[in-house]
N, CA, C and O atoms as a DFTB+ gen file, in Angstrom:
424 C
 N C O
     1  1      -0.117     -14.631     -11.409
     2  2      -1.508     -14.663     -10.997
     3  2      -1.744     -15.694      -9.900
     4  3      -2.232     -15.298      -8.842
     5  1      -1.438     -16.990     -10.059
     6  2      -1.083     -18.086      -8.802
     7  2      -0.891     -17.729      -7.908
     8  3      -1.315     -18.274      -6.889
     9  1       0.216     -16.089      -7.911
    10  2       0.830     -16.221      -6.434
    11  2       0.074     -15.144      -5.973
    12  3       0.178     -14.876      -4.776
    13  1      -0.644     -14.491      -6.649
    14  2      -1.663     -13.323      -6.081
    15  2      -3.165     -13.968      -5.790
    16  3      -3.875     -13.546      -4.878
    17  1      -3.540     -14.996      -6.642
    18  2      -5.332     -15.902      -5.475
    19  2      -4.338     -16.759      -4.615
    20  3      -5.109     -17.014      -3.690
    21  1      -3.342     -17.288      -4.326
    22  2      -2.995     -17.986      -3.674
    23  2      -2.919     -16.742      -2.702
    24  3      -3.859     -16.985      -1.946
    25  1      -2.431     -15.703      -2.323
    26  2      -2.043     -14.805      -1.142
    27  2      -3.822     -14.812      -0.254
    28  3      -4.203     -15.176       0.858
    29  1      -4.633     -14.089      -1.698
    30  2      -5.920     -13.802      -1.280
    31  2      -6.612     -14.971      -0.209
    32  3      -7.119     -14.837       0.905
    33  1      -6.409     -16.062      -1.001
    34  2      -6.936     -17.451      -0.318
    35  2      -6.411     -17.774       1.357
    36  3      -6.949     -18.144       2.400
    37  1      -5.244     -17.446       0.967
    38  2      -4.003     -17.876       2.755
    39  2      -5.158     -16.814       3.490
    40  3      -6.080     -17.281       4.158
    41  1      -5.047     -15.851       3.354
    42  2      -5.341     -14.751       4.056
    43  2      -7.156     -14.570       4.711
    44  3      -7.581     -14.434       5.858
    45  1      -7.876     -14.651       3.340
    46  2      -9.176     -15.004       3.723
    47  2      -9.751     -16.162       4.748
    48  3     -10.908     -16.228       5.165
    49  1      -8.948     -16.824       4.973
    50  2      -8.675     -18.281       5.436
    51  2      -8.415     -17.490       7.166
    52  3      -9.070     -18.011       8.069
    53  1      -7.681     -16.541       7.467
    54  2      -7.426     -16.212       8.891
    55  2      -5.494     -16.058       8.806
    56  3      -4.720     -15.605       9.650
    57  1      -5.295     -16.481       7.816
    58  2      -3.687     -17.153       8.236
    59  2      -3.096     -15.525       7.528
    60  3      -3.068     -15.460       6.299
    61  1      -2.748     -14.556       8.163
    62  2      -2.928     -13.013       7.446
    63  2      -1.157     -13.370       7.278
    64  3      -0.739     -12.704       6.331
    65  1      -0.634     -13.761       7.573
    66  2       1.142     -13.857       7.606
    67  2       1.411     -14.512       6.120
    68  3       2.174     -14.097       5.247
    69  1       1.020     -15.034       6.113
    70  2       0.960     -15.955       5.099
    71  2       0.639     -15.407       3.709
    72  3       1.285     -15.595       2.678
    73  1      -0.653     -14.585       3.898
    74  2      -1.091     -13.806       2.754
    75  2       0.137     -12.707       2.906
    76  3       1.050     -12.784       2.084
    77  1       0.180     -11.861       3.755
    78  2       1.459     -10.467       3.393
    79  2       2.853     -11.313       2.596
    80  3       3.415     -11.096       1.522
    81  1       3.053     -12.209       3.528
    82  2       4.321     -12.633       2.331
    83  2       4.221     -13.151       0.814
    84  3       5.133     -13.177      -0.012
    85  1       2.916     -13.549       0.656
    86  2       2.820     -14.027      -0.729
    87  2       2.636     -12.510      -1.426
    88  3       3.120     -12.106      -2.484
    89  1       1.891     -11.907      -0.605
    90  2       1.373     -10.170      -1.514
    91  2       2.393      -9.663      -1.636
    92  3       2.718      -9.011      -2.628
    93  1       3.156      -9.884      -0.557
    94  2       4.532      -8.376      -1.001
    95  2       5.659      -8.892      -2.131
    96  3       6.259      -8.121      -2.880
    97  1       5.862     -10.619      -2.101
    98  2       6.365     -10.852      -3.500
    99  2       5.333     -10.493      -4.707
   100  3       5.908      -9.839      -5.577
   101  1       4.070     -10.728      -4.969
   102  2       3.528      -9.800      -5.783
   103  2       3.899      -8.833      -6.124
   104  3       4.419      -8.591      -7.213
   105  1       3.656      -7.958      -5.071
   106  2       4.166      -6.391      -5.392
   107  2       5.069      -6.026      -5.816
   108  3       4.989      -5.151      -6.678
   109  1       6.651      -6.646      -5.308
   110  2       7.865      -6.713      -5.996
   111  2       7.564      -6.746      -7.449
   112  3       7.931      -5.829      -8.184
   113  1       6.759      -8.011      -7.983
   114  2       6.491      -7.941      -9.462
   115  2       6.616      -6.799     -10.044
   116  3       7.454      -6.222     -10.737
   117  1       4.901      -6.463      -9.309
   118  2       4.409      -5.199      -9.748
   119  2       3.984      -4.199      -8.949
   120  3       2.909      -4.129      -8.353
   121  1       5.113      -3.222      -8.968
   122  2       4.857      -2.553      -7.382
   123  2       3.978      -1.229      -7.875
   124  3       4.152      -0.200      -7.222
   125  1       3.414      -1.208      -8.547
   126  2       2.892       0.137      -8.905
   127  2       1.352      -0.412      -9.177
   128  3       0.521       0.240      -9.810
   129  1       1.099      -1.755      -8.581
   130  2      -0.769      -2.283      -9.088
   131  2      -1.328      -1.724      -7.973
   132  3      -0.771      -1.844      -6.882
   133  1      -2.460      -1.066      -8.116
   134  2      -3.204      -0.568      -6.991
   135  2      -4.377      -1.989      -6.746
   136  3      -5.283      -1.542      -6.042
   137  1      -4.554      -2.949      -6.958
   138  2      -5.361      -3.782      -6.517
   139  2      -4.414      -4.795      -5.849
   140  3      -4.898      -5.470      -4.940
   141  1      -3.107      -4.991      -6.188
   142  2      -2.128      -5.898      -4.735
   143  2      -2.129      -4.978      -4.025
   144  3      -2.786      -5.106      -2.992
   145  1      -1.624      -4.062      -4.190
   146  2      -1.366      -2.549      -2.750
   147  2      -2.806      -2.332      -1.674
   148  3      -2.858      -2.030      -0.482
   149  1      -3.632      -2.558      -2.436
   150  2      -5.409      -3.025      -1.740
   151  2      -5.307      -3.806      -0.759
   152  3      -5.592      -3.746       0.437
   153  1      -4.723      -4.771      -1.641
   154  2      -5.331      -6.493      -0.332
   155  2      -4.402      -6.620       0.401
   156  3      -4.486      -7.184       1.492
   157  1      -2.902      -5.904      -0.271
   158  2      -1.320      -6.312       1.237
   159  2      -1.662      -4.860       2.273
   160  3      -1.078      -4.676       3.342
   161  1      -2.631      -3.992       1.750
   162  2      -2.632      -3.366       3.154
   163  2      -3.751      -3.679       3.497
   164  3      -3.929      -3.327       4.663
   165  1      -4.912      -4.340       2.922
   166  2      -5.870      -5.051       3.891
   167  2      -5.914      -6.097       4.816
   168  3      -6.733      -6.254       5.721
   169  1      -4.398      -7.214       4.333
   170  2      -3.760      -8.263       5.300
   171  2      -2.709      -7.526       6.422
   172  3      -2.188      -8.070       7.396
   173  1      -2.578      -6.253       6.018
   174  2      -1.680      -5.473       6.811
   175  2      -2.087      -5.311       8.434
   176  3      -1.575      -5.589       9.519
   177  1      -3.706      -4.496       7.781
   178  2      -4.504      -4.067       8.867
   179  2      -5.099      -5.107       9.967
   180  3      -5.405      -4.993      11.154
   181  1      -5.121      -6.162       9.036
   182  2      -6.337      -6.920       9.488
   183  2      -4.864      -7.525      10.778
   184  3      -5.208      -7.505      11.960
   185  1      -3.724      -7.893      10.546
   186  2      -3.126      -8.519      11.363
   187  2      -2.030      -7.203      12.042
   188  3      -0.863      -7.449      12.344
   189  1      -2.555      -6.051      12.173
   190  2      -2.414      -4.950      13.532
   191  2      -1.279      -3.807      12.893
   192  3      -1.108      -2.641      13.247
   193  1      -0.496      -4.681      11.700
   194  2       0.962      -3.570      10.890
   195  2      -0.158      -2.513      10.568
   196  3      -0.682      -2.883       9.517
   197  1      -0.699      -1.461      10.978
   198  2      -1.308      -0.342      10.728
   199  2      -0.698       0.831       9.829
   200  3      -1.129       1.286       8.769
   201  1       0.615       1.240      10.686
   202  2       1.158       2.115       9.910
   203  2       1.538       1.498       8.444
   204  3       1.236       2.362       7.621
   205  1       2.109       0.285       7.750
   206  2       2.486      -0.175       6.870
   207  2       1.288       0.104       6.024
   208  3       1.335       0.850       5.045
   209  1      -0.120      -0.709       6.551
   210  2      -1.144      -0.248       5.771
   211  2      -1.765       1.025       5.115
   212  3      -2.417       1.108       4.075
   213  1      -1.390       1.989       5.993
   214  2      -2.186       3.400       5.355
   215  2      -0.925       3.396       4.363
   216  3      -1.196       3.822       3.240
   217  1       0.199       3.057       4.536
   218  2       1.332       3.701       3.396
   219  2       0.598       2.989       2.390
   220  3      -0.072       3.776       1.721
   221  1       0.470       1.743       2.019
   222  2       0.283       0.802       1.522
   223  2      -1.540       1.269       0.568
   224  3      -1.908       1.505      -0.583
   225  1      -2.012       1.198       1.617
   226  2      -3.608       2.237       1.230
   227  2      -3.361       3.542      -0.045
   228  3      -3.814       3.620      -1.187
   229  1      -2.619       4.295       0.589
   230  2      -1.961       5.560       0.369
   231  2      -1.940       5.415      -0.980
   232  3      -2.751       5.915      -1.760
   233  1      -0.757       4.543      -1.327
   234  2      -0.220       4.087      -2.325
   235  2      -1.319       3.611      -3.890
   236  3      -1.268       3.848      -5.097
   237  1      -2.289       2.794      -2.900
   238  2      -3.264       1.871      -3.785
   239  2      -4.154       3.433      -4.549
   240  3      -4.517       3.579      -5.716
   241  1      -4.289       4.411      -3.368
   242  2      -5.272       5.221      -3.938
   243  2      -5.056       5.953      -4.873
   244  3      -5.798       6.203      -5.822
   245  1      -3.341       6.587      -4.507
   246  2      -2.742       6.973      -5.421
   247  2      -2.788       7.244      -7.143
   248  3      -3.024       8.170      -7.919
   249  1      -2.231       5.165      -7.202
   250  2      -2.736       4.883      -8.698
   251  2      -3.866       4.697      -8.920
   252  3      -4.051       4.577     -10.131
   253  1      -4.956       4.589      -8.203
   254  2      -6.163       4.609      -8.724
   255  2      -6.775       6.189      -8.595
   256  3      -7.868       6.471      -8.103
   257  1      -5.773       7.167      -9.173
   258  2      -6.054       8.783      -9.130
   259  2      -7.119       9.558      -8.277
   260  3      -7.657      10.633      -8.541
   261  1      -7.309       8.635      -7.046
   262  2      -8.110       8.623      -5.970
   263  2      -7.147       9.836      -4.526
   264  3      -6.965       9.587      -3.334
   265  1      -6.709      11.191      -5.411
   266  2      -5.760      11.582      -4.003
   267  2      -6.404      12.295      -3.125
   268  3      -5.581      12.939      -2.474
   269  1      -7.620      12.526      -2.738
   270  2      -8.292      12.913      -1.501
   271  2      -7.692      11.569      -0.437
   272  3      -6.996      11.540       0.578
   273  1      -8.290      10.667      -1.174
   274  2      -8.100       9.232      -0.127
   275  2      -6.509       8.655       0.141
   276  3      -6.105       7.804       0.933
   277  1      -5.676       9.619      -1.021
   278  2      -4.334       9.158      -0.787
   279  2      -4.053       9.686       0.632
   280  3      -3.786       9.135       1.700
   281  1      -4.267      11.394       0.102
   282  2      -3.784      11.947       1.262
   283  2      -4.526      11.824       3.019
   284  3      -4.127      12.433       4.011
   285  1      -5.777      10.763       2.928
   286  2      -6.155      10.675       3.697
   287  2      -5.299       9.590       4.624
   288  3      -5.148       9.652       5.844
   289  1      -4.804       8.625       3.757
   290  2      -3.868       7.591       4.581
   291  2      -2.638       8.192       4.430
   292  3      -1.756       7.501       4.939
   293  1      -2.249       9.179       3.945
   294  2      -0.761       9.419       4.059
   295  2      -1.087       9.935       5.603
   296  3      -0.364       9.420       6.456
   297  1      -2.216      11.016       6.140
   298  2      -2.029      11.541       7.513
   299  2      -2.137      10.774       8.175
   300  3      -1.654      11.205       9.222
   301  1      -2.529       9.650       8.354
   302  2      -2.860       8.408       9.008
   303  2      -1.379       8.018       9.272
   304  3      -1.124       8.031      10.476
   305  1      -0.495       7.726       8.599
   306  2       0.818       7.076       8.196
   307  2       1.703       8.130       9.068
   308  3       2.442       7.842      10.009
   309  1       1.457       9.375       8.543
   310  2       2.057      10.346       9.432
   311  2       1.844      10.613      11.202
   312  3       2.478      11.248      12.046
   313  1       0.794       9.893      11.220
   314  2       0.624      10.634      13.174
   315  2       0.750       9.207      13.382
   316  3       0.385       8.994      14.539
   317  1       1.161       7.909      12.704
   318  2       1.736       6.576      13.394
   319  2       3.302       6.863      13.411
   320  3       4.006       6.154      14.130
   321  1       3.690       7.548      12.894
   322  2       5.573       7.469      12.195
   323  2       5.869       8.021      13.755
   324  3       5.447       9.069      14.244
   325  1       6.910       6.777      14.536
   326  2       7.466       7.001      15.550
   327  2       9.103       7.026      14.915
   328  3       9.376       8.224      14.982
   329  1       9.992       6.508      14.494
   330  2      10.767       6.330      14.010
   331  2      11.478       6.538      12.684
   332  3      10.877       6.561      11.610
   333  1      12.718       6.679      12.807
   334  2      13.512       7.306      11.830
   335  2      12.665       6.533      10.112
   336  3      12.043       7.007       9.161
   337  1      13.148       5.125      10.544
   338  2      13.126       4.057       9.425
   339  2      11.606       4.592       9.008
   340  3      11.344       4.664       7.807
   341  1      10.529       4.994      10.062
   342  2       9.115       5.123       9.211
   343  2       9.235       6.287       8.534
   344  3       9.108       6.242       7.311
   345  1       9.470       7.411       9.111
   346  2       9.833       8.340       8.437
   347  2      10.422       8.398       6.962
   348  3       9.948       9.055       6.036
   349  1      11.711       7.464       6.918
   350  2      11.964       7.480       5.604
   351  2      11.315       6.929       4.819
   352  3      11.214       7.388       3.682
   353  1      10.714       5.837       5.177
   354  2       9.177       5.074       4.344
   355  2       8.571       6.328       3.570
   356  3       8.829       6.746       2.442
   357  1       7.762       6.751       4.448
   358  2       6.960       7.871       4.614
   359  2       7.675       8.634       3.468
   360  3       6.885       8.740       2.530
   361  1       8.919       9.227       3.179
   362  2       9.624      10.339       2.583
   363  2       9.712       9.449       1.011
   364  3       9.125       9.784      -0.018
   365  1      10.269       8.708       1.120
   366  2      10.217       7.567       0.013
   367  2       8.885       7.308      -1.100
   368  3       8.934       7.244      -2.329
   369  1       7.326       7.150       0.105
   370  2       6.313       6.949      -0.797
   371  2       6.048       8.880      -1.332
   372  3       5.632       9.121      -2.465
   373  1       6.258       9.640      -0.672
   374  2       5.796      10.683      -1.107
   375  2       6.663      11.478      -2.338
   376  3       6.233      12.490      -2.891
   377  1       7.968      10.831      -2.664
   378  2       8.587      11.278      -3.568
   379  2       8.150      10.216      -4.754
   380  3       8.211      10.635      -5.910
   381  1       7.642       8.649      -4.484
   382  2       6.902       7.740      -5.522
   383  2       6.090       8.603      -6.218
   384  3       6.150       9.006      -7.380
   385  1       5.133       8.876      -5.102
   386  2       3.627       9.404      -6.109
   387  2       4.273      10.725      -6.446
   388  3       4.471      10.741      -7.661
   389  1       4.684      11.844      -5.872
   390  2       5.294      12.602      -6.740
   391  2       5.689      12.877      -8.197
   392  3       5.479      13.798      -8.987
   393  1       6.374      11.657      -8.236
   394  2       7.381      11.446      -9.187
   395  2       5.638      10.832     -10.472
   396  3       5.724      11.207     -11.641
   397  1       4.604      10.167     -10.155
   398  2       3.246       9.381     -10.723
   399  2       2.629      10.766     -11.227
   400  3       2.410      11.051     -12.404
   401  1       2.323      11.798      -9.803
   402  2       1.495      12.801     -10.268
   403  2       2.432      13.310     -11.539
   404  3       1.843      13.236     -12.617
   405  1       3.642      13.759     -11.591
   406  2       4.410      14.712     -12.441
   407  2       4.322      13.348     -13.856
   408  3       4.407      13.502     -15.074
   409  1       4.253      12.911     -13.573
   410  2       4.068      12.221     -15.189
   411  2       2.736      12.218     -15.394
   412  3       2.337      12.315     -16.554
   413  1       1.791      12.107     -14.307
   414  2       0.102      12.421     -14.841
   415  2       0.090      13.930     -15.308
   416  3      -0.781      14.320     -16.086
   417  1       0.917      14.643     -14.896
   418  2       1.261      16.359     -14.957
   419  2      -0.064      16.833     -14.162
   420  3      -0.973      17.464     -14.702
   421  1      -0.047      16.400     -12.667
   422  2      -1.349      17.355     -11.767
   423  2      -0.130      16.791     -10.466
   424  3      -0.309      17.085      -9.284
Protein backbone atom coordinates (compact mmCIF):
# COMPACT_ATOMS: atom_id res chain seq x y z
CA UNK A 1 0.00 0.00 0.00
CA UNK A 2 3.15 2.49 0.77
CA UNK A 3 4.35 1.85 -2.53
CA UNK A 4 1.02 2.52 -4.31
CA UNK A 5 0.13 6.45 -2.25
CA UNK A 6 3.71 6.85 -2.49
CA UNK A 7 3.52 6.40 -6.64
CA UNK A 8 0.11 8.50 -6.50
CA UNK A 9 1.88 11.31 -4.44
CA UNK A 10 5.42 11.38 -6.83
CA UNK A 11 3.15 11.76 -9.65
CA UNK A 12 0.42 14.24 -8.52
CA UNK A 13 3.35 16.33 -7.53
CA UNK A 14 4.38 16.71 -11.60
CA UNK A 15 7.35 14.19 -11.20
CA UNK A 16 5.18 11.46 -13.67
CA UNK A 17 8.64 9.17 -13.97
CA UNK A 18 8.76 8.66 -10.73
CA UNK A 19 5.13 7.71 -10.21
CA UNK A 20 5.26 4.97 -13.46
CA UNK A 21 8.15 3.31 -11.76
CA UNK A 22 6.71 3.05 -8.38
CA UNK A 23 3.12 1.92 -10.25
CA UNK A 24 4.53 -0.65 -12.45
CA UNK A 25 6.32 -2.36 -9.34
CA UNK A 26 2.79 -2.28 -7.95
CA UNK A 27 1.42 -3.91 -10.71
CA UNK A 28 4.01 -6.63 -10.77
CA UNK A 29 2.40 -7.29 -7.25
CA UNK A 30 -0.79 -7.22 -8.57
CA UNK A 31 -1.10 -7.20 -12.13
CA UNK A 32 -4.66 -7.94 -12.57
CA UNK A 33 -5.94 -4.57 -10.07
CA UNK A 34 -7.86 -2.38 -12.25
CA UNK A 35 -7.35 0.72 -9.94
CA UNK A 36 -3.12 0.52 -10.32
CA UNK A 37 -3.75 -0.20 -14.17
CA UNK A 38 -5.97 3.33 -13.77
CA UNK A 39 -3.35 5.60 -12.35
CA UNK A 40 0.02 3.77 -14.33
CA UNK A 41 -1.89 4.58 -17.45
CA UNK A 42 -2.94 7.92 -16.18
CA UNK A 43 0.98 8.71 -15.32
CA UNK A 44 1.43 7.05 -18.71
CA UNK A 45 -0.61 9.60 -20.57
CA UNK A 46 -0.02 12.42 -18.67
CA UNK A 47 3.94 12.07 -19.47
CA UNK A 48 3.21 11.40 -23.59
CA UNK A 49 3.80 6.94 -23.36
CA UNK A 50 0.23 7.01 -25.06
CA UNK A 51 0.25 3.81 -26.67
CA UNK A 52 1.35 2.04 -23.22
CA UNK A 53 -1.63 3.85 -21.72
CA UNK A 54 -4.66 2.75 -23.77
CA UNK A 55 -3.08 -0.93 -23.28
CA UNK A 56 -2.87 -0.14 -19.77
CA UNK A 57 -6.60 1.70 -19.83
CA UNK A 58 -7.69 -1.34 -21.85
CA UNK A 59 -6.63 -3.52 -19.29
CA UNK A 60 -8.08 -1.42 -16.16
CA UNK A 61 -11.53 -1.58 -18.00
CA UNK A 62 -11.31 -4.92 -18.67
CA UNK A 63 -11.36 -6.03 -14.95
CA UNK A 64 -13.66 -3.63 -14.09
CA UNK A 65 -16.17 -5.71 -16.73
CA UNK A 66 -16.32 -2.34 -18.42
CA UNK A 67 -15.60 -3.98 -22.28
CA UNK A 68 -17.22 -1.31 -24.46
CA UNK A 69 -14.40 0.94 -22.90
CA UNK A 70 -11.92 -1.96 -23.10
CA UNK A 71 -12.36 -2.26 -26.56
CA UNK A 72 -12.37 1.35 -26.92
CA UNK A 73 -8.60 1.65 -25.82
CA UNK A 74 -7.64 -1.53 -27.32
CA UNK A 75 -8.45 0.52 -30.95
CA UNK A 76 -6.64 3.31 -29.65
CA UNK A 77 -3.55 0.90 -28.86
CA UNK A 78 -4.09 -0.56 -32.23
CA UNK A 79 -3.83 2.56 -34.75
CA UNK A 80 -0.58 3.65 -32.29
CA UNK A 81 1.17 -0.03 -32.81
CA UNK A 82 4.10 0.93 -35.17
CA UNK A 83 6.25 -1.95 -34.26
CA UNK A 84 6.80 -5.53 -33.95
CA UNK A 85 7.48 -5.36 -29.95
CA UNK A 86 3.91 -3.24 -29.78
CA UNK A 87 2.26 -5.55 -31.62
CA UNK A 88 3.18 -8.34 -29.46
CA UNK A 89 2.10 -6.21 -26.38
CA UNK A 90 -1.01 -5.74 -28.09
CA UNK A 91 -1.33 -9.81 -28.90
CA UNK A 92 -0.29 -10.60 -25.31
CA UNK A 93 -3.03 -8.20 -23.58
CA UNK A 94 -5.69 -9.62 -25.86
CA UNK A 95 -5.00 -13.24 -25.09
CA UNK A 96 -4.90 -11.80 -20.96
CA UNK A 97 -8.44 -10.65 -21.09
CA UNK A 98 -9.35 -13.51 -23.19
CA UNK A 99 -8.14 -15.91 -21.08
CA UNK A 100 -10.49 -13.19 -17.80
CA UNK A 101 -13.55 -13.18 -20.16
CA UNK A 102 -13.42 -17.27 -20.53
CA UNK A 103 -13.28 -17.65 -16.83
CA UNK A 104 -16.10 -14.86 -16.46
CA UNK A 105 -17.61 -17.37 -19.34
CA UNK A 106 -18.82 -14.10 -21.75
Amino acid sequence: YALFFYARAVAEQGNYAAGISAMERVNKAVPRDSEVLEFLARYQAAAGQVFTAHLNYAKSFAYKRKFSKYDFHMQRAEALARSDAEQDRLRGVREEIAEFREILGI
